[in-house]
Short mmCIF file of C-alpha atoms in Angstrom, two decimals:
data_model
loop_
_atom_site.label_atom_id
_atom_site.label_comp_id
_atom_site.label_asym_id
_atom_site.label_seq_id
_atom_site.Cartn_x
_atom_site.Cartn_y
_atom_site.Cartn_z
CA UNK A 28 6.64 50.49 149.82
CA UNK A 29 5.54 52.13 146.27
CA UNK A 30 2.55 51.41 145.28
CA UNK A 31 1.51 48.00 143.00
CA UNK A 32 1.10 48.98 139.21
CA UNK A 33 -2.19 47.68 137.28
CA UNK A 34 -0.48 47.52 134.28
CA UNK A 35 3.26 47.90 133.32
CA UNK A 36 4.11 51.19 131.13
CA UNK A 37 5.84 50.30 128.00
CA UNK A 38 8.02 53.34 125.94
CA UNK A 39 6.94 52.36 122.69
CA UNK A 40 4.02 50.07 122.12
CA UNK A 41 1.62 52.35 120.11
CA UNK A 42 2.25 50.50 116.61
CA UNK A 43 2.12 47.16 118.62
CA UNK A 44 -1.15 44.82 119.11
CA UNK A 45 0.24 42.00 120.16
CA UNK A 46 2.52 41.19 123.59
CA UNK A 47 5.94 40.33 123.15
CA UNK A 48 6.85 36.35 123.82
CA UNK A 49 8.32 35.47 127.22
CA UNK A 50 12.07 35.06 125.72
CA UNK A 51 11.55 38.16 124.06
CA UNK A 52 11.01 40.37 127.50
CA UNK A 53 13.85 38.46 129.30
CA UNK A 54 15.88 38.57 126.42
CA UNK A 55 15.39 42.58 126.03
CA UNK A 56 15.23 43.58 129.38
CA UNK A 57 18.14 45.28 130.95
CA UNK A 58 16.81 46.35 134.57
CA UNK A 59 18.89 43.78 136.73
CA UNK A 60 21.60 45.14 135.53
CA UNK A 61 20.55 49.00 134.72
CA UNK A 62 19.04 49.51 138.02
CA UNK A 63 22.43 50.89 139.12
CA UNK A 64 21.79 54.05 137.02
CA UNK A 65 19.27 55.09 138.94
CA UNK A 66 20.84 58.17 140.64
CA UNK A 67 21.72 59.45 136.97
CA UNK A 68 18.80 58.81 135.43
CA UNK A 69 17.16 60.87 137.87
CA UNK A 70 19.67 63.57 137.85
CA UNK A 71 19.53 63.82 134.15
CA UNK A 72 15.63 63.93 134.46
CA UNK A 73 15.84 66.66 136.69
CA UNK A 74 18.22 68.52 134.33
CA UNK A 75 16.03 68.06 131.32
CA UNK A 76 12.79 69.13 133.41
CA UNK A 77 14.45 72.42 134.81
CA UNK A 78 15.39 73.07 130.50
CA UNK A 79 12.22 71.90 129.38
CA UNK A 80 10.64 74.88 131.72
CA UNK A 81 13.09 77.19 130.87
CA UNK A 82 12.63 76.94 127.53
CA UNK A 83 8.86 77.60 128.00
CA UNK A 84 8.59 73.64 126.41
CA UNK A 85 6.16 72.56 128.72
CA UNK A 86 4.40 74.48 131.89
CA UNK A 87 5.82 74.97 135.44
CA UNK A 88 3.11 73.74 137.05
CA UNK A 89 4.09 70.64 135.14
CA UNK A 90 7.61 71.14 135.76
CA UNK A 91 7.15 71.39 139.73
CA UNK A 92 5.44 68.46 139.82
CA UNK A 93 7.95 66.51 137.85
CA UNK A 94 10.61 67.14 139.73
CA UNK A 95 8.79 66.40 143.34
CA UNK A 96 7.85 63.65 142.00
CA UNK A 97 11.74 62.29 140.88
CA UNK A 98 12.55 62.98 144.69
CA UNK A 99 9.94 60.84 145.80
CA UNK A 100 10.73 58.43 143.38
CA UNK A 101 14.56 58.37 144.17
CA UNK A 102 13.82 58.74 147.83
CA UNK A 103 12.07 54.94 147.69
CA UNK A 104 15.04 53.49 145.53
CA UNK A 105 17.35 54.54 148.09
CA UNK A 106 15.47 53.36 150.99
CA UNK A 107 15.13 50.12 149.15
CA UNK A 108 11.13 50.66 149.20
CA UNK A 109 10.87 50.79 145.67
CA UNK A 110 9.11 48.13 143.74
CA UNK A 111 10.99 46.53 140.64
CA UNK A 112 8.76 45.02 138.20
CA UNK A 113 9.86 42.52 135.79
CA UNK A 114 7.88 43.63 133.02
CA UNK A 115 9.31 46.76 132.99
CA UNK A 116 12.85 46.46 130.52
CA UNK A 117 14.88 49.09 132.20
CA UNK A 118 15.51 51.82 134.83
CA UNK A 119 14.06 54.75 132.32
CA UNK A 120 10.72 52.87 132.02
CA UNK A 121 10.36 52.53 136.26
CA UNK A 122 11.60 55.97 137.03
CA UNK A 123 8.71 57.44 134.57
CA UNK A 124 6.11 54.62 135.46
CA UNK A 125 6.36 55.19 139.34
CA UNK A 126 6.23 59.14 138.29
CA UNK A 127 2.97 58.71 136.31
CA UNK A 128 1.65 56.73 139.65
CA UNK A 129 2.77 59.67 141.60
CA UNK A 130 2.01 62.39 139.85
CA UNK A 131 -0.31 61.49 136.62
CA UNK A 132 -0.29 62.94 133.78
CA UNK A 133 2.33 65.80 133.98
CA UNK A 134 4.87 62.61 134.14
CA UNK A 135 4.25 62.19 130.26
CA UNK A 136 5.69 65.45 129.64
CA UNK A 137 8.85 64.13 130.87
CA UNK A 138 10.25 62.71 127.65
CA UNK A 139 9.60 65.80 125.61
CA UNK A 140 12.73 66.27 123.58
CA UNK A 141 14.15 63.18 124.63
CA UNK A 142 14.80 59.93 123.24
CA UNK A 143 16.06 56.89 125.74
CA UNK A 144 19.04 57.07 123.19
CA UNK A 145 20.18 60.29 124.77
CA UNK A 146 19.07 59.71 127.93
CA UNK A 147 21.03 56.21 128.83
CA UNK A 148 24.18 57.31 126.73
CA UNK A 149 23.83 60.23 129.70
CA UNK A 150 22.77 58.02 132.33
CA UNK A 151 26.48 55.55 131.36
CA UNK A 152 28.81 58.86 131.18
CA UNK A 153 27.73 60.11 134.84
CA UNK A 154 28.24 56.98 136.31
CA UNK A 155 31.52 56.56 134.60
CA UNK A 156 32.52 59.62 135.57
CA UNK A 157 31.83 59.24 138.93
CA UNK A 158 33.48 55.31 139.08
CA UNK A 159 36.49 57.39 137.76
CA UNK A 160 36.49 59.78 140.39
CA UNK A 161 36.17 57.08 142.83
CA UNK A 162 38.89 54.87 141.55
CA UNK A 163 41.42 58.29 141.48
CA UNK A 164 40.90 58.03 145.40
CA UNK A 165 41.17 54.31 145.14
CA UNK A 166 44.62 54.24 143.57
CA UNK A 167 45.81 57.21 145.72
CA UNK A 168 45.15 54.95 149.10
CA UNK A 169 47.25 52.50 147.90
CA UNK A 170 49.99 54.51 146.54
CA UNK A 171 50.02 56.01 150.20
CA UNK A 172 50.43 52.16 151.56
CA UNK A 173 53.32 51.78 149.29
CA UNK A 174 55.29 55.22 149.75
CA UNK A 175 54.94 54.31 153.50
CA UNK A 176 56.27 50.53 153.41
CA UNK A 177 59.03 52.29 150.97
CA UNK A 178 59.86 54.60 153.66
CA UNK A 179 60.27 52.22 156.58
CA UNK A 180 62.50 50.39 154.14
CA UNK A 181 64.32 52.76 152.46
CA UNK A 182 67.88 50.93 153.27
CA UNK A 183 66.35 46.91 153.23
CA UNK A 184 68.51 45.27 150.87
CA UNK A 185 66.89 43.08 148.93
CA UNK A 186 67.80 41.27 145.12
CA UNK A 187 66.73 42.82 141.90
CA UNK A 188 65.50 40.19 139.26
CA UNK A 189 65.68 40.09 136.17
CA UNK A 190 64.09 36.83 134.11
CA UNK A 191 63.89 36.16 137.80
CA UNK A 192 67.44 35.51 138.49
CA UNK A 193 69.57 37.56 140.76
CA UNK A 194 70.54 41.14 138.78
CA UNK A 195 72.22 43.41 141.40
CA UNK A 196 71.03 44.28 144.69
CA UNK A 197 68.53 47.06 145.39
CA UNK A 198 66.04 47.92 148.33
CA UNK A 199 62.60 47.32 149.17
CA UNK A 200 61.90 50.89 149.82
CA UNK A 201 63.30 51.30 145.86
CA UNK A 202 61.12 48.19 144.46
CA UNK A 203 57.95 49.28 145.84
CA UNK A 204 58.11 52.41 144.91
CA UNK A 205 58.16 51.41 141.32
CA UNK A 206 54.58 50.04 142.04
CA UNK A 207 54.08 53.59 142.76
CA UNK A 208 55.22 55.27 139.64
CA UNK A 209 52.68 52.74 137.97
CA UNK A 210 50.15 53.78 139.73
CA UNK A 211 50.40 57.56 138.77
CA UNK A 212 50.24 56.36 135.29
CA UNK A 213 46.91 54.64 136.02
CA UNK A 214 45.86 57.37 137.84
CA UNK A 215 46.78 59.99 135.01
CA UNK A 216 44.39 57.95 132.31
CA UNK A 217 41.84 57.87 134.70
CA UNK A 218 42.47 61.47 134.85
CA UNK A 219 42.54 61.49 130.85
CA UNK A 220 39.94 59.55 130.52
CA UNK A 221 37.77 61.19 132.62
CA UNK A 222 38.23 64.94 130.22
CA UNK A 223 37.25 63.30 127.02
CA UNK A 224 34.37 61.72 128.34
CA UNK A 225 32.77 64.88 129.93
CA UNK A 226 30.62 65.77 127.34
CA UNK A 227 26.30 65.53 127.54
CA UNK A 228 24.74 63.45 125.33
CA UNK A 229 21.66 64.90 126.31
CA UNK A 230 19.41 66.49 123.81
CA UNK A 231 20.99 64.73 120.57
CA UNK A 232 17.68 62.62 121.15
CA UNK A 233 16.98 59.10 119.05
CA UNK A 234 19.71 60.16 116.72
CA UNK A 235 19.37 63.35 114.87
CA UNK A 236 18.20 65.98 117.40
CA UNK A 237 15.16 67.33 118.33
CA UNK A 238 12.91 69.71 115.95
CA UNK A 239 11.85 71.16 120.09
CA UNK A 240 14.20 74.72 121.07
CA UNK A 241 15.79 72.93 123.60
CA UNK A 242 18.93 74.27 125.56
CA UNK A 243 21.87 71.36 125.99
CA UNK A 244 24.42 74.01 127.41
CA UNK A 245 21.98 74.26 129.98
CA UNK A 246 21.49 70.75 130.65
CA UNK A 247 25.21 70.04 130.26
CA UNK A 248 25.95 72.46 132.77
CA UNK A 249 23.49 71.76 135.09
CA UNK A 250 24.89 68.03 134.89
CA UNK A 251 28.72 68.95 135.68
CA UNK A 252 29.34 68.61 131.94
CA UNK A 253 32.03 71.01 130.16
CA UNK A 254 29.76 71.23 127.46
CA UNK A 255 27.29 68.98 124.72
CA UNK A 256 28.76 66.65 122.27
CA UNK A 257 28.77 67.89 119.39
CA UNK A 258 27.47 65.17 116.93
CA UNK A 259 23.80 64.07 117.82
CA UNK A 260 24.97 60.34 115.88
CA UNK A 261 27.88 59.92 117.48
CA UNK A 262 26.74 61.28 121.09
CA UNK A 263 23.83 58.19 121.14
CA UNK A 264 26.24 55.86 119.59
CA UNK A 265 29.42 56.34 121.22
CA UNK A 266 30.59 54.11 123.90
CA UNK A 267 34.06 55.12 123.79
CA UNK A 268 34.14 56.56 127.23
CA UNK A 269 33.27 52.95 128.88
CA UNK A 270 35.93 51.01 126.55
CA UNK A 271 38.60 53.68 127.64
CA UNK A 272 37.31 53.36 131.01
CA UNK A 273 37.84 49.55 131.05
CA UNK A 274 41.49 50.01 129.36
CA UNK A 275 42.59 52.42 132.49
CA UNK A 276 40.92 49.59 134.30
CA UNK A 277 42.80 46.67 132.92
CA UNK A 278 46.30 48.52 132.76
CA UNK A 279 45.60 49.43 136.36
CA UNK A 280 44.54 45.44 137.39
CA UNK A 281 47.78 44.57 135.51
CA UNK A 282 49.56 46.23 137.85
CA UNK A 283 47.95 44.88 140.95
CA UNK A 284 48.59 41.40 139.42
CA UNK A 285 51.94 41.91 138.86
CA UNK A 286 52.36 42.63 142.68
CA UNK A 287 50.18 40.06 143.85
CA UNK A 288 52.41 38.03 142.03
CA UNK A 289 55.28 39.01 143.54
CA UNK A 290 53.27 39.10 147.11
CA UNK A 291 52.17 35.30 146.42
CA UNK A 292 56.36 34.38 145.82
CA UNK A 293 57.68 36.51 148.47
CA UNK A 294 55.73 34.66 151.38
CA UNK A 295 56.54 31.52 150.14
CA UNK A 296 59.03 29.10 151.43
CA UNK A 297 61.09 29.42 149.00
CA UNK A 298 61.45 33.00 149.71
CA UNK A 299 60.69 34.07 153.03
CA UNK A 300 60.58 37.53 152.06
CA UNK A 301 57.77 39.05 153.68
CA UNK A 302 55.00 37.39 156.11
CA UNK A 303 51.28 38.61 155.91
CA UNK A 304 49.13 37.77 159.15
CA UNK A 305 46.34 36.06 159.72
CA UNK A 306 44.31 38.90 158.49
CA UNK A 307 45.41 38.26 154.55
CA UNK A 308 45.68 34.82 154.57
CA UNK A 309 43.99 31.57 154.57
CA UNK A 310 44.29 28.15 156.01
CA UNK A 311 43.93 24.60 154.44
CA UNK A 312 41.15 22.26 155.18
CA UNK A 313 43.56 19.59 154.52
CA UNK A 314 46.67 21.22 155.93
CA UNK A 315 47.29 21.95 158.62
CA UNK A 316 50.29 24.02 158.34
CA UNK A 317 49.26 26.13 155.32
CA UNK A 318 49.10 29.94 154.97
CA UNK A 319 47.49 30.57 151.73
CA UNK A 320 48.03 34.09 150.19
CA UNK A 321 44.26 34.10 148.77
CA UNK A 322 44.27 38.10 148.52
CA UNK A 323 47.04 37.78 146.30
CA UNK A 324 45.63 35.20 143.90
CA UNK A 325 42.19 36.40 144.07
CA UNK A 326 43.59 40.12 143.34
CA UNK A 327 46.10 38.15 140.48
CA UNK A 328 43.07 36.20 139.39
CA UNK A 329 40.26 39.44 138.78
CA UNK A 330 43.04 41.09 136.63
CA UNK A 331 41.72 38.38 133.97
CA UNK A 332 37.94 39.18 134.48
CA UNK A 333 38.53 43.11 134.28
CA UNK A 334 41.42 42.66 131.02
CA UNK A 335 38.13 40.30 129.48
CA UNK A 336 35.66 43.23 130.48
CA UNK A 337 38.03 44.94 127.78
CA UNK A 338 38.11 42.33 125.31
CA UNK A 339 34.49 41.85 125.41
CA UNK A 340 33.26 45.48 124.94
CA UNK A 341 35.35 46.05 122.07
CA UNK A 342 33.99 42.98 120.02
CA UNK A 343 30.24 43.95 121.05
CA UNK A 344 31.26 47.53 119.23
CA UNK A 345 33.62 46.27 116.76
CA UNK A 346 30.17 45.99 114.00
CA UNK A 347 28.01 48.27 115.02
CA UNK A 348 26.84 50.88 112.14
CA UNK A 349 25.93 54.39 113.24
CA UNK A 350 23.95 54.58 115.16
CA UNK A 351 22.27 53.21 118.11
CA UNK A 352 21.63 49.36 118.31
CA UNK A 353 20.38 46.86 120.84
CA UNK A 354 23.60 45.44 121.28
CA UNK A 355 24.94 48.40 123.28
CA UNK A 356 22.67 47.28 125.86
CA UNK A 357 25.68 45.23 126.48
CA UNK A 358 28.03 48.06 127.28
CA UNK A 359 27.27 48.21 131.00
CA UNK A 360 27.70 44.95 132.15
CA UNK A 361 31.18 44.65 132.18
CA UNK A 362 31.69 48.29 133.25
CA UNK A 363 30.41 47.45 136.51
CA UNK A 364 31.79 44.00 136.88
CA UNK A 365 35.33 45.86 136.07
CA UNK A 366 34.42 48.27 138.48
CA UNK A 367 33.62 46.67 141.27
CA UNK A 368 36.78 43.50 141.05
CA UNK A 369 39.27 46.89 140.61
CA UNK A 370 37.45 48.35 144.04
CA UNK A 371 38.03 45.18 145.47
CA UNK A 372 41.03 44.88 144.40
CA UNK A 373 42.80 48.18 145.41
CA UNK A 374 41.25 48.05 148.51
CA UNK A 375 42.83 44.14 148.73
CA UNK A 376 46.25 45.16 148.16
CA UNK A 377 46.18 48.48 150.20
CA UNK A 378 45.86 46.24 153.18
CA UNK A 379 48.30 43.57 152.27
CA UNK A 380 50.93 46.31 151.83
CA UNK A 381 50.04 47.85 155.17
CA UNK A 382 49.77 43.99 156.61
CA UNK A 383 52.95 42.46 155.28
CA UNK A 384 56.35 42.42 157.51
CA UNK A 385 59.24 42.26 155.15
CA UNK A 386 62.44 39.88 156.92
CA UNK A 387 65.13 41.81 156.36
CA UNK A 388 67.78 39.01 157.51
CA UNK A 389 66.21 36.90 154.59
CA UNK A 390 66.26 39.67 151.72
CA UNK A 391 69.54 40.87 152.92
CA UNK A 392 70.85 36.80 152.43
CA UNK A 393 68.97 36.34 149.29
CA UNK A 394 70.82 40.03 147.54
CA UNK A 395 74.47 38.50 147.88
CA UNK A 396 73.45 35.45 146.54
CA UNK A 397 73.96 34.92 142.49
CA UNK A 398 77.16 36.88 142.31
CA UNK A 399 74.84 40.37 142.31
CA UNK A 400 77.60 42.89 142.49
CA UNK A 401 79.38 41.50 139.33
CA UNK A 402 78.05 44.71 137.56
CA UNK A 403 80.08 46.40 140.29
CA UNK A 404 83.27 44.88 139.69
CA UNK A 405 83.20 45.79 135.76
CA UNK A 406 82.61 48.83 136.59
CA UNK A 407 85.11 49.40 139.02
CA UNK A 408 87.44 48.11 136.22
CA UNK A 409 86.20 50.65 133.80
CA UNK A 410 86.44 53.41 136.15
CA UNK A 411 89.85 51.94 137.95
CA UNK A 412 91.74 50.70 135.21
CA UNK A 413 90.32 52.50 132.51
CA UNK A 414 89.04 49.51 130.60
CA UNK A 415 86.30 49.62 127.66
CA UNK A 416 83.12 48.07 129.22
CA UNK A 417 83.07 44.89 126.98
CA UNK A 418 86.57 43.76 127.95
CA UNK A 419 85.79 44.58 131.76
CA UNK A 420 82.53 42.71 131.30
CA UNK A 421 84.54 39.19 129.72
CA UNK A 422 87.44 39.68 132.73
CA UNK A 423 84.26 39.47 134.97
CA UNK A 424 82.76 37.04 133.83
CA UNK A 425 86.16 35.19 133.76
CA UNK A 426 85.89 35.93 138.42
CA UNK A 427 82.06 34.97 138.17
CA UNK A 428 83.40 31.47 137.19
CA UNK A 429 85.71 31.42 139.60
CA UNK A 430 83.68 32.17 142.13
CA UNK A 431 81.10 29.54 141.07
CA UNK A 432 84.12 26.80 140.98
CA UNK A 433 84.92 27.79 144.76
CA UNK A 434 81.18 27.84 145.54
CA UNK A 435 81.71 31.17 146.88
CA UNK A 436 80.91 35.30 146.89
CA UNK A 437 82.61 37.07 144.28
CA UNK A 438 84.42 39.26 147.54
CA UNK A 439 85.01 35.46 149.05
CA UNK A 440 88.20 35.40 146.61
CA UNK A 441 91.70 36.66 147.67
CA UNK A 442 93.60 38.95 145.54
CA UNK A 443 95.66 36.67 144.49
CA UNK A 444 92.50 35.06 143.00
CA UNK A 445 91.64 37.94 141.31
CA UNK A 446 94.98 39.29 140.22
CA UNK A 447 95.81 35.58 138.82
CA UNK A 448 92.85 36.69 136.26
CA UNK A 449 93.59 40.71 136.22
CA UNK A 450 96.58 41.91 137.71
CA UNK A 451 95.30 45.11 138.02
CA UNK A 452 92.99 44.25 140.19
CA UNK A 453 94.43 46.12 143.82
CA UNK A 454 92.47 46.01 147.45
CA UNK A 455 90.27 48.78 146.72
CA UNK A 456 88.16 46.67 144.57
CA UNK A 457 86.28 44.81 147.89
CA UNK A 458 84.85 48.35 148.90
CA UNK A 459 82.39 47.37 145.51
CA UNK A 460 81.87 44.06 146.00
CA UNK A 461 79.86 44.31 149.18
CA UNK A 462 75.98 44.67 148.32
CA UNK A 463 75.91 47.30 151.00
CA UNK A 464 78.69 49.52 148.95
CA UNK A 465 76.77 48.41 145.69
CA UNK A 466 73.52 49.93 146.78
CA UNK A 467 75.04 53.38 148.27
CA UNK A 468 76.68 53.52 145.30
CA UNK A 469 73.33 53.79 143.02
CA UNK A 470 73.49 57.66 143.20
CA UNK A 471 72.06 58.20 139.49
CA UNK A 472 68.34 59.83 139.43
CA UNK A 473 65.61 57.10 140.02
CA UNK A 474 68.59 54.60 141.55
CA UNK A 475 68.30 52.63 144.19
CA UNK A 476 70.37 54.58 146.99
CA UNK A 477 68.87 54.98 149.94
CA UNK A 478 69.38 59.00 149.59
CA UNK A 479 67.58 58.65 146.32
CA UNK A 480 65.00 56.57 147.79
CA UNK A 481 63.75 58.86 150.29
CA UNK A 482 63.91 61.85 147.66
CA UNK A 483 61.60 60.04 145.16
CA UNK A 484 59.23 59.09 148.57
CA UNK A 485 58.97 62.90 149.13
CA UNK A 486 58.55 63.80 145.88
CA UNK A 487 56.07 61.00 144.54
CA UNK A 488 54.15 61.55 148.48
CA UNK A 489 53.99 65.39 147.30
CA UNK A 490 52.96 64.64 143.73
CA UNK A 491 50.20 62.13 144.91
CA UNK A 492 48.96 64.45 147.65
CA UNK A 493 48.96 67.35 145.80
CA UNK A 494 46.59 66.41 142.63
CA UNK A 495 43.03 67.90 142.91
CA UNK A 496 40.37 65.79 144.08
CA UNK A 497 38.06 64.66 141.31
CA UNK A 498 34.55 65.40 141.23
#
């Protein structure tokens, strides 16, 4: 265990006689929450102390023992040893009181050229950085669930929906790969996002620099930045980087919802499309024949936490006048919230992919029903008959309610049915009507033939695989 403090180190009290009141240090301090930081704030301390030597700001000797004395310090933290005090507002103030325990009084030569401004605007971008890299391999796991369902159902009819009524038949292997081609747009923000935020803060101090000959290319480098900001206001003030953060975050839980959505109608009764074990699901205390889809509508129901995250950031920063204020201290909790419900999440719905067994007896009944290869018969007029669409599209219509009179499929009628409506209509028209012959017959790029199917797996499997790793 670190060793018990005599008296808490404040940052700032030198003008101050009096204590603050009670509601004033809960109120103000941040260190439940910024205690996460603590493997940047370290690493930024060690890049400052390595510049600060450099720069012949303050003695090696001093230097040396700094930086032994962040590895002690970072060493307890991450054995859980470390002792969190209360009266101590935020990470920055126990890193540098446990160093002055530690080490004495080279520890106050720490903050030389540094304001906690700089230093927790730095502190935010390496962590965001790193939850971005993290979520890139997050998103990529369950793309590789999806392309790998798609691919073991690459012919599974199943209906396409649209308002949620039968549109034309298409396959599973096609539908879920959609999900995928989401996900690559989540994962190129993330990517996005992740360039414009890779600038250092460090060094642009309280707000207007430091009068010190300090060296941020050095510290920027040394922190895996491509370089400094270049505005000492805006580098303390900006919290851009964790609002576009949370907007790759919420576009990305959208998506999950939208699945889980689809996940949580699928296994029910009134679908029967898919079945997820035991593993995904949950029974009723009640009920005894219930099989709850919780993962679903826990995954559906965080989407609204992380797309609030969002909402909530943006109105802390919608007011704020250059540059720093208090308020910001509010930046961080919803970060990590997001964070850890998209984690969750991905990691959720990568299993319920991998989990789920598809029927194909029920999605193959489910694509004839709703007349689903009408599209198919108007075009076979067009391309038969050499009708404009429009008048193809009315004859069509004209079989459709037919069809629904007889309470039968559209390739139910005879020919004399159809003829009585079009007499052009000849026997070649039933090769169309089958879902089987509408599906093959989706040949256009991105369509839902099963050739075109297994091209986009390869490709999208090659495109996902390929990317660099962040990081």
């Amino acid at each position: 265990m670190s060793e018990p403090r005599d008296k808490p180190l404040t940052l700032w009290g030198g003008r101050f006689t009096g204590a603050p009141a009670e509601i004033m240090r809960i109120i103000n301090a941040s260190i439940e929450v910024d205690r996460r930081l603590f493997a940047e704030d370290i690493a930024g301390s060690r890049a400052h102390t390595s510049m600060l030597v450099a720069q012949g700001i303050i003695p090696p000797a001093a230097g040396n023992a700094i930086l032994s004395g962040l590895d002690t310090v970072e060493a307890e933290i991450a054995a859980g040893t470390f002792r969190f005090d209360p009266a101590l507002e935020d990470i920055h103030t126990h890193v540098e009181a446990r160093l002055h325990e530690l080490i004495g009084e080279p520890a106050g030569r720490l903050h030389t050229a540094r304001s906690r401004n700089d230093q927790v605007a730095t502190d935010f971008r390496l962590w965001v950085r790193t939850a971005l890299d993290r979520l890139d391999g997050e998103i990529m796991a369950l793309q590789c669930a999806l392309l790998d369902k798609a691919a073991a159902h690459a012919e599974t009819i199943m209906p396409g929906y649209t308002h949620l009524q039968v549109a034309q038949p298409v396959t599973l292997g096609h539908h879920l790969m959609a999900y995928v081609e989401m996900l690559a747009r989540d994962r190129g923000r993330a990517r996005d996002c992740r360039t414009r935020l890779n600038e250092s803060p460090l060094g642009a101090g309280a707000l207007a620099g430091t009068a010190f000959p300090i060296d941020r290319f050095a510290t920027a480098t040394a922190l895996g930045f491509a370089g400094p900001a270049r505005n000492s206001l805006d580098a303390v003030s900006d919290r851009d980087f964790a609002i576009e953060y949370l907007s790759v975050a919420a576009l990305c839980a959208m998506h999950l919802s939208r699945l889980a959505d689809e996940i949580i109608l699928w296994s029910s009764p009134a679908f029967t499309f898919i079945r997820l074990s035991d593993a995904f699901t949950t029974g009723s205390s009640m009920l005894p024949q219930k099989r709850n889809p919780d993962a679903a509508e826990l995954v559906r129901a965080k989407a609204g936490g992380i797309l609030g995250a969002l909402t909530g950031l943006l109105a802390v920063m919608k007011g704020l006048p250059l540059s720093y204020a208090k308020d910001m201290q509010e930046d961080k909790p919803p970060v990590f919230a997001a964070a850890d419900g998209l984690a969750l999440s991905l990691a959720a719905m990568a299993g319920m992919i991998t989990d789920m067994t598809p029927d194909e007896a029920a999605l193959r009944r489910a694509a004839g029903a709703g007349h689903a290869t009408a599209t198919d018969l108007a075009d076979w007029l067009v391309r038969r008959l050499g009708m404009a669409f429009r008048p193809a599209h009315e004859i069509t219509g004209r079989i459709v309610r037919l069809a629904d009179a007889r309470g039968c499929a559209l390739e139910a009628l005879s020919l004399a049915d159809l003829r009585a409506i079009e007499p052009g209509i000849t026997e070649e028209v039933y090769a169309v009507l089958g879902v089987e012959n509408s599906v093959r017959s989706r040949t256009s790029l991105g369509g839902t033939a099963p050739e075109r199917v297994r091209e986009a797996i390869a490709e999208a499997r090659q495109r996902c695989l390929s990317q660099p790793k962040l990081g």
